[in-house]
GROMACS .gro file of C-alpha atoms in nm:
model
   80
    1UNK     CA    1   0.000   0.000   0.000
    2UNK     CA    2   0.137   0.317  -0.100
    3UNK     CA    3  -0.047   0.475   0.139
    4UNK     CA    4   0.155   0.574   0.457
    5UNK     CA    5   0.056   0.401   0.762
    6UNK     CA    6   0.113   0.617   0.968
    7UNK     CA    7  -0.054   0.896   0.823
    8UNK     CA    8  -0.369   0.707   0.792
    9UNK     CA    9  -0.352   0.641   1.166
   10UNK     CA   10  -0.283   1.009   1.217
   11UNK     CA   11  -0.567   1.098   1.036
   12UNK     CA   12  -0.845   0.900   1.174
   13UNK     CA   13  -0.734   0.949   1.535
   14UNK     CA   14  -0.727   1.370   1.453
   15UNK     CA   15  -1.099   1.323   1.278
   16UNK     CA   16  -1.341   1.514   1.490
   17UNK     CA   17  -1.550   1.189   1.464
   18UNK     CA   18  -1.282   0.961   1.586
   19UNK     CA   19  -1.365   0.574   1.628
   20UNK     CA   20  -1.125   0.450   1.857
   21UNK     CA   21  -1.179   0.081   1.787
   22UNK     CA   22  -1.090   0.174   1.406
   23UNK     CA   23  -0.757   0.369   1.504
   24UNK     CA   24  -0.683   0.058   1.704
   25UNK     CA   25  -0.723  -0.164   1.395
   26UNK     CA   26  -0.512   0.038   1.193
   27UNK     CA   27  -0.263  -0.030   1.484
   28UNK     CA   28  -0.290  -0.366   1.495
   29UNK     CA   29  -0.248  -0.427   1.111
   30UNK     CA   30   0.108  -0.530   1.009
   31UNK     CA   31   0.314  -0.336   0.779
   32UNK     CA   32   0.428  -0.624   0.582
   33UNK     CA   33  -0.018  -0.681   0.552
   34UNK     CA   34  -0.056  -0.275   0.502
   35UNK     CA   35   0.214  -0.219   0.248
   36UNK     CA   36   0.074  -0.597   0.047
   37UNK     CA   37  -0.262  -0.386  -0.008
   38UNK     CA   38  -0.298  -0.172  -0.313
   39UNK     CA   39  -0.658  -0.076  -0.172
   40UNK     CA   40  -0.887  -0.045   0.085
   41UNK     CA   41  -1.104  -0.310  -0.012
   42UNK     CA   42  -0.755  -0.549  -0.056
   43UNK     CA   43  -0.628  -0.387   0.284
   44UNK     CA   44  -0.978  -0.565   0.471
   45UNK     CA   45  -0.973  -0.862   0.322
   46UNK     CA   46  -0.599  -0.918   0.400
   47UNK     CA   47  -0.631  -0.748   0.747
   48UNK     CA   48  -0.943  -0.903   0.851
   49UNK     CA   49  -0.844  -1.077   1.135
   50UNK     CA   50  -0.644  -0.781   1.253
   51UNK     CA   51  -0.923  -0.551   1.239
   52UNK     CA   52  -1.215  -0.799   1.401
   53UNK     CA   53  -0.919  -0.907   1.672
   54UNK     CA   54  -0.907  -0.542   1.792
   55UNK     CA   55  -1.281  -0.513   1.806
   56UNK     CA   56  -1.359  -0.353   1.509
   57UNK     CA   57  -1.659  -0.412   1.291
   58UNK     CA   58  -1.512  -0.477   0.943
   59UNK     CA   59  -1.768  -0.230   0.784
   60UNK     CA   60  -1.732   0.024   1.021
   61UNK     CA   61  -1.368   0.045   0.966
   62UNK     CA   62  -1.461   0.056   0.592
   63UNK     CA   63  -1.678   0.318   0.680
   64UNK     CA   64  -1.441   0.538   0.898
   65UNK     CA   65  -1.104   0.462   0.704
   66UNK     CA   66  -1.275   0.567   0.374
   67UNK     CA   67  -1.454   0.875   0.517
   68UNK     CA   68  -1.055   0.990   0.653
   69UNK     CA   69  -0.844   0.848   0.428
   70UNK     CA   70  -1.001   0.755   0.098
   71UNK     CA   71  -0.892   1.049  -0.117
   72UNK     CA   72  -0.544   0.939  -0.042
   73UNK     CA   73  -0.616   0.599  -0.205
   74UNK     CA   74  -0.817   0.744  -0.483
   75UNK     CA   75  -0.553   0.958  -0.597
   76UNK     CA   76  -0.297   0.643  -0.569
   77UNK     CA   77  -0.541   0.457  -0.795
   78UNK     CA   78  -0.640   0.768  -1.075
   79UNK     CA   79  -0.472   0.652  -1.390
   80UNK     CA   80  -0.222   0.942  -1.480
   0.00000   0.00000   0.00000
């Protein structure tokens, strides 16, 4: 994922609307599972057990991450 981590984490936990069980997925995911993930849709399937292990709904996080984040990954994904 081309997507830094640790931005994403950044940027839900600063969200005004923060989810703290989604922050702690992003947390919990691996960066050798993060950086495997060329989107968010790849990123939950690969992650799943990650996410639901820190007590996250996997459609919340979805929800949330997407809401925060997904510009970043549309712009990694808009043909040049």
């Amino acid at each position: 994922m081309h997507v830094n981590h640790e931005l994403a984490i950044q940027k839900v936990w600063d969200s005004p609307d923060v989810v703290p069980e989604v922050v702690d997925a992003l947390r919990a995911i691996p960066e050798d599972v993060w950086d495997g993930s060329d989107t968010l849709t790849e990123l939950m399937d690969n992650g799943a057990s990650y996410i639901t292990g820190a007590g996250c709904e996997l459609d919340e996080f979805g929800q949330v991450v997407s809401r925060h984040v997904g510009e970043m990954w549309e712009a990694e994904t808009r043909p040049a």
